[in-house]
Amino acid sequence: IAWLARCLRGLSFSPRLVLDFGCGTGSAIPFFYQLLQARSAIGLDTSQESLDVARERLAPPSSEWVVRSTVIVQFPHHDI
C-alpha cells in the first residue's frame, strides 16, 4: 500500500473510494485511509465470519463490508 501511495502522490491523485477485493478481516483498510487518504472504503469478501471480525475491530464510519461469492462489478466511466 505504501508503494501505491507513493505512485498516486506522484500523479497528484487521491482516491475517494477504495475497493478491497478479498479483504478478509479488513486489516488493510486502515492503511487505505492513512496512506492513501481515501474518504471511504468497501471491503469485499466471501467469508461472512471474516467480515464480522472486520466490523467489530475496524469500524470506520465510512467503511462498508460486503459478502459475495461471485462478483460482477460495473464501474461508470470516469476521466482521471
PDB file of N, CA and C in Angstrom:
ATOM      1  N   ILE A   1       0.830  -1.193   0.000  1.00  0.00           N
ATOM      2  CA  ILE A   1       0.000   0.000   0.000  1.00  0.00           C
ATOM      3  C   ILE A   1       0.868   1.248   0.000  1.00  0.00           C
ATOM      4  N   ALA A   2       2.015   1.195   0.676  1.00  0.00           N
ATOM      5  CA  ALA A   2       2.924   2.347   0.703  1.00  0.00           C
ATOM      6  C   ALA A   2       3.423   2.658  -0.706  1.00  0.00           C
ATOM      7  N   TRP A   3       3.743   1.603  -1.489  1.00  0.00           N
ATOM      8  CA  TRP A   3       4.194   1.822  -2.858  1.00  0.00           C
ATOM      9  C   TRP A   3       3.097   2.493  -3.687  1.00  0.00           C
ATOM     10  N   LEU A   4       1.874   1.998  -3.552  1.00  0.00           N
ATOM     11  CA  LEU A   4       0.750   2.591  -4.267  1.00  0.00           C
ATOM     12  C   LEU A   4       0.557   4.049  -3.861  1.00  0.00           C
ATOM     13  N   ALA A   5       0.682   4.333  -2.576  1.00  0.00           N
ATOM     14  CA  ALA A   5       0.541   5.708  -2.086  1.00  0.00           C
ATOM     15  C   ALA A   5       1.581   6.623  -2.736  1.00  0.00           C
ATOM     16  N   ARG A   6       2.820   6.153  -2.845  1.00  0.00           N
ATOM     17  CA  ARG A   6       3.869   6.967  -3.486  1.00  0.00           C
ATOM     18  C   ARG A   6       3.539   7.212  -4.955  1.00  0.00           C
ATOM     19  N   CYS A   7       3.094   6.180  -5.646  1.00  0.00           N
ATOM     20  CA  CYS A   7       2.736   6.336  -7.062  1.00  0.00           C
ATOM     21  C   CYS A   7       1.608   7.343  -7.242  1.00  0.00           C
ATOM     22  N   LEU A   8       0.578   7.239  -6.410  1.00  0.00           N
ATOM     23  CA  LEU A   8      -0.566   8.152  -6.533  1.00  0.00           C
ATOM     24  C   LEU A   8      -0.176   9.583  -6.187  1.00  0.00           C
ATOM     25  N   ARG A   9       0.689   9.755  -5.179  1.00  0.00           N
ATOM     26  CA  ARG A   9       1.168  11.109  -4.854  1.00  0.00           C
ATOM     27  C   ARG A   9       1.932  11.706  -6.030  1.00  0.00           C
ATOM     28  N   GLY A  10       2.719  10.862  -6.713  1.00  0.00           N
ATOM     29  CA  GLY A  10       3.449  11.319  -7.891  1.00  0.00           C
ATOM     30  C   GLY A  10       2.533  11.784  -8.999  1.00  0.00           C
ATOM     31  N   LEU A  11       1.336  11.264  -9.019  1.00  0.00           N
ATOM     32  CA  LEU A  11       0.333  11.668 -10.008  1.00  0.00           C
ATOM     33  C   LEU A  11      -0.594  12.753  -9.480  1.00  0.00           C
ATOM     34  N   SER A  12      -0.355  13.186  -8.240  1.00  0.00           N
ATOM     35  CA  SER A  12      -1.229  14.163  -7.568  1.00  0.00           C
ATOM     36  C   SER A  12      -2.673  13.672  -7.531  1.00  0.00           C
ATOM     37  N   PHE A  13      -2.822  12.392  -7.200  1.00  0.00           N
ATOM     38  CA  PHE A  13      -4.144  11.784  -7.180  1.00  0.00           C
ATOM     39  C   PHE A  13      -4.429  11.214  -5.800  1.00  0.00           C
ATOM     40  N   SER A  14      -5.603  11.519  -5.289  1.00  0.00           N
ATOM     41  CA  SER A  14      -6.039  10.965  -4.013  1.00  0.00           C
ATOM     42  C   SER A  14      -7.390  10.288  -4.222  1.00  0.00           C
ATOM     43  N   PRO A  15      -7.460   8.966  -4.008  1.00  0.00           N
ATOM     44  CA  PRO A  15      -8.719   8.268  -4.282  1.00  0.00           C
ATOM     45  C   PRO A  15      -9.802   8.629  -3.275  1.00  0.00           C
ATOM     46  N   ARG A  16     -11.005   8.772  -3.761  1.00  0.00           N
ATOM     47  CA  ARG A  16     -12.146   8.998  -2.866  1.00  0.00           C
ATOM     48  C   ARG A  16     -12.630   7.690  -2.275  1.00  0.00           C
ATOM     49  N   LEU A  17     -12.594   6.634  -3.076  1.00  0.00           N
ATOM     50  CA  LEU A  17     -13.131   5.339  -2.676  1.00  0.00           C
ATOM     51  C   LEU A  17     -12.101   4.263  -2.977  1.00  0.00           C
ATOM     52  N   VAL A  18     -11.913   3.345  -2.029  1.00  0.00           N
ATOM     53  CA  VAL A  18     -11.040   2.193  -2.231  1.00  0.00           C
ATOM     54  C   VAL A  18     -11.895   0.939  -2.126  1.00  0.00           C
ATOM     55  N   LEU A  19     -11.707   0.027  -3.059  1.00  0.00           N
ATOM     56  CA  LEU A  19     -12.412  -1.245  -3.056  1.00  0.00           C
ATOM     57  C   LEU A  19     -11.386  -2.342  -2.811  1.00  0.00           C
ATOM     58  N   ASP A  20     -11.513  -3.052  -1.702  1.00  0.00           N
ATOM     59  CA  ASP A  20     -10.571  -4.091  -1.318  1.00  0.00           C
ATOM     60  C   ASP A  20     -11.189  -5.456  -1.576  1.00  0.00           C
ATOM     61  N   PHE A  21     -10.838  -6.078  -2.716  1.00  0.00           N
ATOM     62  CA  PHE A  21     -11.322  -7.415  -3.057  1.00  0.00           C
ATOM     63  C   PHE A  21     -10.597  -8.435  -2.195  1.00  0.00           C
ATOM     64  N   GLY A  22     -11.323  -9.330  -1.567  1.00  0.00           N
ATOM     65  CA  GLY A  22     -10.701 -10.333  -0.719  1.00  0.00           C
ATOM     66  C   GLY A  22     -10.133  -9.717   0.542  1.00  0.00           C
ATOM     67  N   CYS A  23     -10.909  -8.839   1.168  1.00  0.00           N
ATOM     68  CA  CYS A  23     -10.413  -8.055   2.300  1.00  0.00           C
ATOM     69  C   CYS A  23     -10.213  -8.866   3.574  1.00  0.00           C
ATOM     70  N   GLY A  24     -10.799 -10.063   3.640  1.00  0.00           N
ATOM     71  CA  GLY A  24     -10.649 -10.865   4.856  1.00  0.00           C
ATOM     72  C   GLY A  24     -11.184 -10.125   6.072  1.00  0.00           C
ATOM     73  N   THR A  25     -10.359  -9.993   7.091  1.00  0.00           N
ATOM     74  CA  THR A  25     -10.779  -9.306   8.320  1.00  0.00           C
ATOM     75  C   THR A  25     -10.582  -7.801   8.240  1.00  0.00           C
ATOM     76  N   GLY A  26     -10.241  -7.288   7.068  1.00  0.00           N
ATOM     77  CA  GLY A  26     -10.148  -5.845   6.874  1.00  0.00           C
ATOM     78  C   GLY A  26      -8.875  -5.204   7.366  1.00  0.00           C
ATOM     79  N   SER A  27      -7.826  -5.971   7.564  1.00  0.00           N
ATOM     80  CA  SER A  27      -6.610  -5.419   8.162  1.00  0.00           C
ATOM     81  C   SER A  27      -5.937  -4.344   7.311  1.00  0.00           C
ATOM     82  N   ALA A  28      -6.169  -4.327   6.008  1.00  0.00           N
ATOM     83  CA  ALA A  28      -5.554  -3.309   5.145  1.00  0.00           C
ATOM     84  C   ALA A  28      -6.339  -2.000   5.117  1.00  0.00           C
ATOM     85  N   ILE A  29      -7.598  -2.039   5.505  1.00  0.00           N
ATOM     86  CA  ILE A  29      -8.462  -0.858   5.389  1.00  0.00           C
ATOM     87  C   ILE A  29      -7.889   0.370   6.107  1.00  0.00           C
ATOM     88  N   PRO A  30      -7.395   0.260   7.343  1.00  0.00           N
ATOM     89  CA  PRO A  30      -6.836   1.462   7.988  1.00  0.00           C
ATOM     90  C   PRO A  30      -5.686   2.087   7.198  1.00  0.00           C
ATOM     91  N   PHE A  31      -4.913   1.257   6.497  1.00  0.00           N
ATOM     92  CA  PHE A  31      -3.807   1.793   5.700  1.00  0.00           C
ATOM     93  C   PHE A  31      -4.314   2.563   4.482  1.00  0.00           C
ATOM     94  N   PHE A  32      -5.441   2.137   3.930  1.00  0.00           N
ATOM     95  CA  PHE A  32      -6.025   2.892   2.816  1.00  0.00           C
ATOM     96  C   PHE A  32      -6.418   4.295   3.277  1.00  0.00           C
ATOM     97  N   TYR A  33      -6.986   4.382   4.467  1.00  0.00           N
ATOM     98  CA  TYR A  33      -7.344   5.700   5.000  1.00  0.00           C
ATOM     99  C   TYR A  33      -6.102   6.517   5.328  1.00  0.00           C
ATOM    100  N   GLN A  34      -5.143   5.890   5.977  1.00  0.00           N
ATOM    101  CA  GLN A  34      -3.955   6.605   6.441  1.00  0.00           C
ATOM    102  C   GLN A  34      -3.015   6.976   5.296  1.00  0.00           C
ATOM    103  N   LEU A  35      -2.646   6.019   4.480  1.00  0.00           N
ATOM    104  CA  LEU A  35      -1.624   6.253   3.464  1.00  0.00           C
ATOM    105  C   LEU A  35      -2.174   6.822   2.161  1.00  0.00           C
ATOM    106  N   LEU A  36      -3.386   6.446   1.805  1.00  0.00           N
ATOM    107  CA  LEU A  36      -3.968   6.933   0.553  1.00  0.00           C
ATOM    108  C   LEU A  36      -4.908   8.106   0.754  1.00  0.00           C
ATOM    109  N   GLN A  37      -5.216   8.430   2.004  1.00  0.00           N
ATOM    110  CA  GLN A  37      -6.202   9.455   2.332  1.00  0.00           C
ATOM    111  C   GLN A  37      -7.540   9.196   1.648  1.00  0.00           C
ATOM    112  N   ALA A  38      -7.908   7.914   1.558  1.00  0.00           N
ATOM    113  CA  ALA A  38      -9.207   7.548   0.991  1.00  0.00           C
ATOM    114  C   ALA A  38     -10.304   8.104   1.890  1.00  0.00           C
ATOM    115  N   ARG A  39     -11.397   8.499   1.289  1.00  0.00           N
ATOM    116  CA  ARG A  39     -12.527   9.042   2.059  1.00  0.00           C
ATOM    117  C   ARG A  39     -13.500   7.951   2.483  1.00  0.00           C
ATOM    118  N   SER A  40     -13.528   6.844   1.730  1.00  0.00           N
ATOM    119  CA  SER A  40     -14.375   5.726   2.087  1.00  0.00           C
ATOM    120  C   SER A  40     -13.771   4.452   1.515  1.00  0.00           C
ATOM    121  N   ALA A  41     -14.221   3.319   2.047  1.00  0.00           N
ATOM    122  CA  ALA A  41     -13.683   2.036   1.601  1.00  0.00           C
ATOM    123  C   ALA A  41     -14.782   0.989   1.614  1.00  0.00           C
ATOM    124  N   ILE A  42     -14.668   0.062   0.679  1.00  0.00           N
ATOM    125  CA  ILE A  42     -15.559  -1.088   0.633  1.00  0.00           C
ATOM    126  C   ILE A  42     -14.683  -2.327   0.722  1.00  0.00           C
ATOM    127  N   GLY A  43     -14.953  -3.159   1.718  1.00  0.00           N
ATOM    128  CA  GLY A  43     -14.267  -4.432   1.851  1.00  0.00           C
ATOM    129  C   GLY A  43     -15.173  -5.522   1.317  1.00  0.00           C
ATOM    130  N   LEU A  44     -14.669  -6.322   0.388  1.00  0.00           N
ATOM    131  CA  LEU A  44     -15.459  -7.364  -0.270  1.00  0.00           C
ATOM    132  C   LEU A  44     -14.800  -8.706  -0.005  1.00  0.00           C
ATOM    133  N   ASP A  45     -15.565  -9.675   0.496  1.00  0.00           N
ATOM    134  CA  ASP A  45     -15.013 -10.985   0.795  1.00  0.00           C
ATOM    135  C   ASP A  45     -16.112 -12.029   0.699  1.00  0.00           C
ATOM    136  N   THR A  46     -15.711 -13.298   0.565  1.00  0.00           N
ATOM    137  CA  THR A  46     -16.678 -14.388   0.503  1.00  0.00           C
ATOM    138  C   THR A  46     -17.027 -14.926   1.884  1.00  0.00           C
ATOM    139  N   SER A  47     -16.296 -14.519   2.904  1.00  0.00           N
ATOM    140  CA  SER A  47     -16.483 -15.053   4.254  1.00  0.00           C
ATOM    141  C   SER A  47     -17.241 -14.078   5.152  1.00  0.00           C
ATOM    142  N   GLN A  48     -18.450 -14.444   5.508  1.00  0.00           N
ATOM    143  CA  GLN A  48     -19.231 -13.626   6.435  1.00  0.00           C
ATOM    144  C   GLN A  48     -18.513 -13.520   7.787  1.00  0.00           C
ATOM    145  N   GLU A  49     -17.890 -14.613   8.228  1.00  0.00           N
ATOM    146  CA  GLU A  49     -17.193 -14.603   9.518  1.00  0.00           C
ATOM    147  C   GLU A  49     -16.046 -13.593   9.531  1.00  0.00           C
ATOM    148  N   SER A  50     -15.281 -13.536   8.443  1.00  0.00           N
ATOM    149  CA  SER A  50     -14.181 -12.569   8.358  1.00  0.00           C
ATOM    150  C   SER A  50     -14.703 -11.140   8.403  1.00  0.00           C
ATOM    151  N   LEU A  51     -15.795 -10.893   7.690  1.00  0.00           N
ATOM    152  CA  LEU A  51     -16.348  -9.539   7.676  1.00  0.00           C
ATOM    153  C   LEU A  51     -16.948  -9.168   9.021  1.00  0.00           C
ATOM    154  N   ASP A  52     -17.470 -10.152   9.759  1.00  0.00           N
ATOM    155  CA  ASP A  52     -17.953  -9.877  11.110  1.00  0.00           C
ATOM    156  C   ASP A  52     -16.804  -9.403  11.998  1.00  0.00           C
ATOM    157  N   VAL A  53     -15.642 -10.042  11.861  1.00  0.00           N
ATOM    158  CA  VAL A  53     -14.452  -9.613  12.606  1.00  0.00           C
ATOM    159  C   VAL A  53     -14.064  -8.199  12.190  1.00  0.00           C
ATOM    160  N   ALA A  54     -14.086  -7.927  10.901  1.00  0.00           N
ATOM    161  CA  ALA A  54     -13.743  -6.586  10.404  1.00  0.00           C
ATOM    162  C   ALA A  54     -14.677  -5.533  10.983  1.00  0.00           C
ATOM    163  N   ARG A  55     -15.957  -5.826  11.007  1.00  0.00           N
ATOM    164  CA  ARG A  55     -16.931  -4.871  11.556  1.00  0.00           C
ATOM    165  C   ARG A  55     -16.663  -4.589  13.031  1.00  0.00           C
ATOM    166  N   GLU A  56     -16.317  -5.626  13.783  1.00  0.00           N
ATOM    167  CA  GLU A  56     -16.078  -5.464  15.221  1.00  0.00           C
ATOM    168  C   GLU A  56     -14.781  -4.705  15.504  1.00  0.00           C
ATOM    169  N   ARG A  57     -13.709  -5.047  14.790  1.00  0.00           N
ATOM    170  CA  ARG A  57     -12.392  -4.484  15.075  1.00  0.00           C
ATOM    171  C   ARG A  57     -12.129  -3.170  14.372  1.00  0.00           C
ATOM    172  N   LEU A  58     -12.620  -3.025  13.159  1.00  0.00           N
ATOM    173  CA  LEU A  58     -12.272  -1.875  12.321  1.00  0.00           C
ATOM    174  C   LEU A  58     -13.547  -1.250  11.792  1.00  0.00           C
ATOM    175  N   ALA A  59     -14.136  -0.417  12.541  1.00  0.00           N
ATOM    176  CA  ALA A  59     -15.429   0.124  12.132  1.00  0.00           C
ATOM    177  C   ALA A  59     -15.365   1.605  11.799  1.00  0.00           C
ATOM    178  N   PRO A  60     -14.494   2.015  10.841  1.00  0.00           N
ATOM    179  CA  PRO A  60     -14.563   3.415  10.421  1.00  0.00           C
ATOM    180  C   PRO A  60     -15.958   3.696   9.875  1.00  0.00           C
ATOM    181  N   PRO A  61     -16.517   4.828  10.186  1.00  0.00           N
ATOM    182  CA  PRO A  61     -17.895   5.124   9.761  1.00  0.00           C
ATOM    183  C   PRO A  61     -18.075   5.151   8.250  1.00  0.00           C
ATOM    184  N   SER A  62     -17.000   5.368   7.518  1.00  0.00           N
ATOM    185  CA  SER A  62     -17.149   5.436   6.064  1.00  0.00           C
ATOM    186  C   SER A  62     -16.712   4.140   5.379  1.00  0.00           C
ATOM    187  N   SER A  63     -16.753   3.019   6.107  1.00  0.00           N
ATOM    188  CA  SER A  63     -16.438   1.720   5.520  1.00  0.00           C
ATOM    189  C   SER A  63     -17.706   0.892   5.379  1.00  0.00           C
ATOM    190  N   GLU A  64     -17.717   0.099   4.329  1.00  0.00           N
ATOM    191  CA  GLU A  64     -18.841  -0.804   4.084  1.00  0.00           C
ATOM    192  C   GLU A  64     -18.261  -2.187   3.855  1.00  0.00           C
ATOM    193  N   TRP A  65     -18.915  -3.212   4.376  1.00  0.00           N
ATOM    194  CA  TRP A  65     -18.440  -4.588   4.259  1.00  0.00           C
ATOM    195  C   TRP A  65     -19.480  -5.390   3.485  1.00  0.00           C
ATOM    196  N   VAL A  66     -19.042  -6.089   2.433  1.00  0.00           N
ATOM    197  CA  VAL A  66     -19.965  -6.790   1.547  1.00  0.00           C
ATOM    198  C   VAL A  66     -19.506  -8.230   1.368  1.00  0.00           C
ATOM    199  N   VAL A  67     -20.440  -9.177   1.519  1.00  0.00           N
ATOM    200  CA  VAL A  67     -20.160 -10.594   1.283  1.00  0.00           C
ATOM    201  C   VAL A  67     -20.666 -10.948  -0.109  1.00  0.00           C
ATOM    202  N   ARG A  68     -19.794 -11.539  -0.917  1.00  0.00           N
ATOM    203  CA  ARG A  68     -20.181 -12.008  -2.246  1.00  0.00           C
ATOM    204  C   ARG A  68     -19.376 -13.254  -2.572  1.00  0.00           C
ATOM    205  N   SER A  69     -20.025 -14.240  -3.152  1.00  0.00           N
ATOM    206  CA  SER A  69     -19.292 -15.408  -3.638  1.00  0.00           C
ATOM    207  C   SER A  69     -18.945 -15.240  -5.109  1.00  0.00           C
ATOM    208  N   THR A  70     -19.734 -14.477  -5.820  1.00  0.00           N
ATOM    209  CA  THR A  70     -19.476 -14.149  -7.218  1.00  0.00           C
ATOM    210  C   THR A  70     -19.580 -12.647  -7.359  1.00  0.00           C
ATOM    211  N   VAL A  71     -18.636 -12.073  -8.064  1.00  0.00           N
ATOM    212  CA  VAL A  71     -18.599 -10.618  -8.155  1.00  0.00           C
ATOM    213  C   VAL A  71     -18.703 -10.182  -9.610  1.00  0.00           C
ATOM    214  N   ILE A  72     -19.657  -9.351  -9.878  1.00  0.00           N
ATOM    215  CA  ILE A  72     -19.756  -8.650 -11.156  1.00  0.00           C
ATOM    216  C   ILE A  72     -19.871  -7.176 -10.793  1.00  0.00           C
ATOM    217  N   VAL A  73     -18.877  -6.417 -11.190  1.00  0.00           N
ATOM    218  CA  VAL A  73     -18.834  -5.015 -10.814  1.00  0.00           C
ATOM    219  C   VAL A  73     -18.864  -4.178 -12.080  1.00  0.00           C
ATOM    220  N   GLN A  74     -19.764  -3.222 -12.116  1.00  0.00           N
ATOM    221  CA  GLN A  74     -19.808  -2.273 -13.222  1.00  0.00           C
ATOM    222  C   GLN A  74     -19.345  -0.925 -12.696  1.00  0.00           C
ATOM    223  N   PHE A  75     -18.378  -0.361 -13.349  1.00  0.00           N
ATOM    224  CA  PHE A  75     -17.862   0.944 -12.972  1.00  0.00           C
ATOM    225  C   PHE A  75     -18.293   1.969 -14.008  1.00  0.00           C
ATOM    226  N   PRO A  76     -18.800   3.101 -13.560  1.00  0.00           N
ATOM    227  CA  PRO A  76     -19.124   4.159 -14.516  1.00  0.00           C
ATOM    228  C   PRO A  76     -17.847   4.709 -15.123  1.00  0.00           C
ATOM    229  N   HIS A  77     -17.942   5.240 -16.307  1.00  0.00           N
ATOM    230  CA  HIS A  77     -16.780   5.818 -16.975  1.00  0.00           C
ATOM    231  C   HIS A  77     -16.397   7.117 -16.277  1.00  0.00           C
ATOM    232  N   HIS A  78     -15.147   7.215 -15.908  1.00  0.00           N
ATOM    233  CA  HIS A  78     -14.634   8.432 -15.275  1.00  0.00           C
ATOM    234  C   HIS A  78     -13.350   8.850 -15.967  1.00  0.00           C
ATOM    235  N   ASP A  79     -13.202  10.123 -16.215  1.00  0.00           N
ATOM    236  CA  ASP A  79     -11.930  10.642 -16.705  1.00  0.00           C
ATOM    237  C   ASP A  79     -11.058  10.918 -15.495  1.00  0.00           C
ATOM    238  N   ILE A  80      -9.849  10.420 -15.540  1.00  0.00           N
ATOM    239  CA  ILE A  80      -8.922  10.617 -14.420  1.00  0.00           C
ATOM    240  C   ILE A  80      -7.920  11.676 -14.782  1.00  0.00           C
TER     241      ILE A  80
END
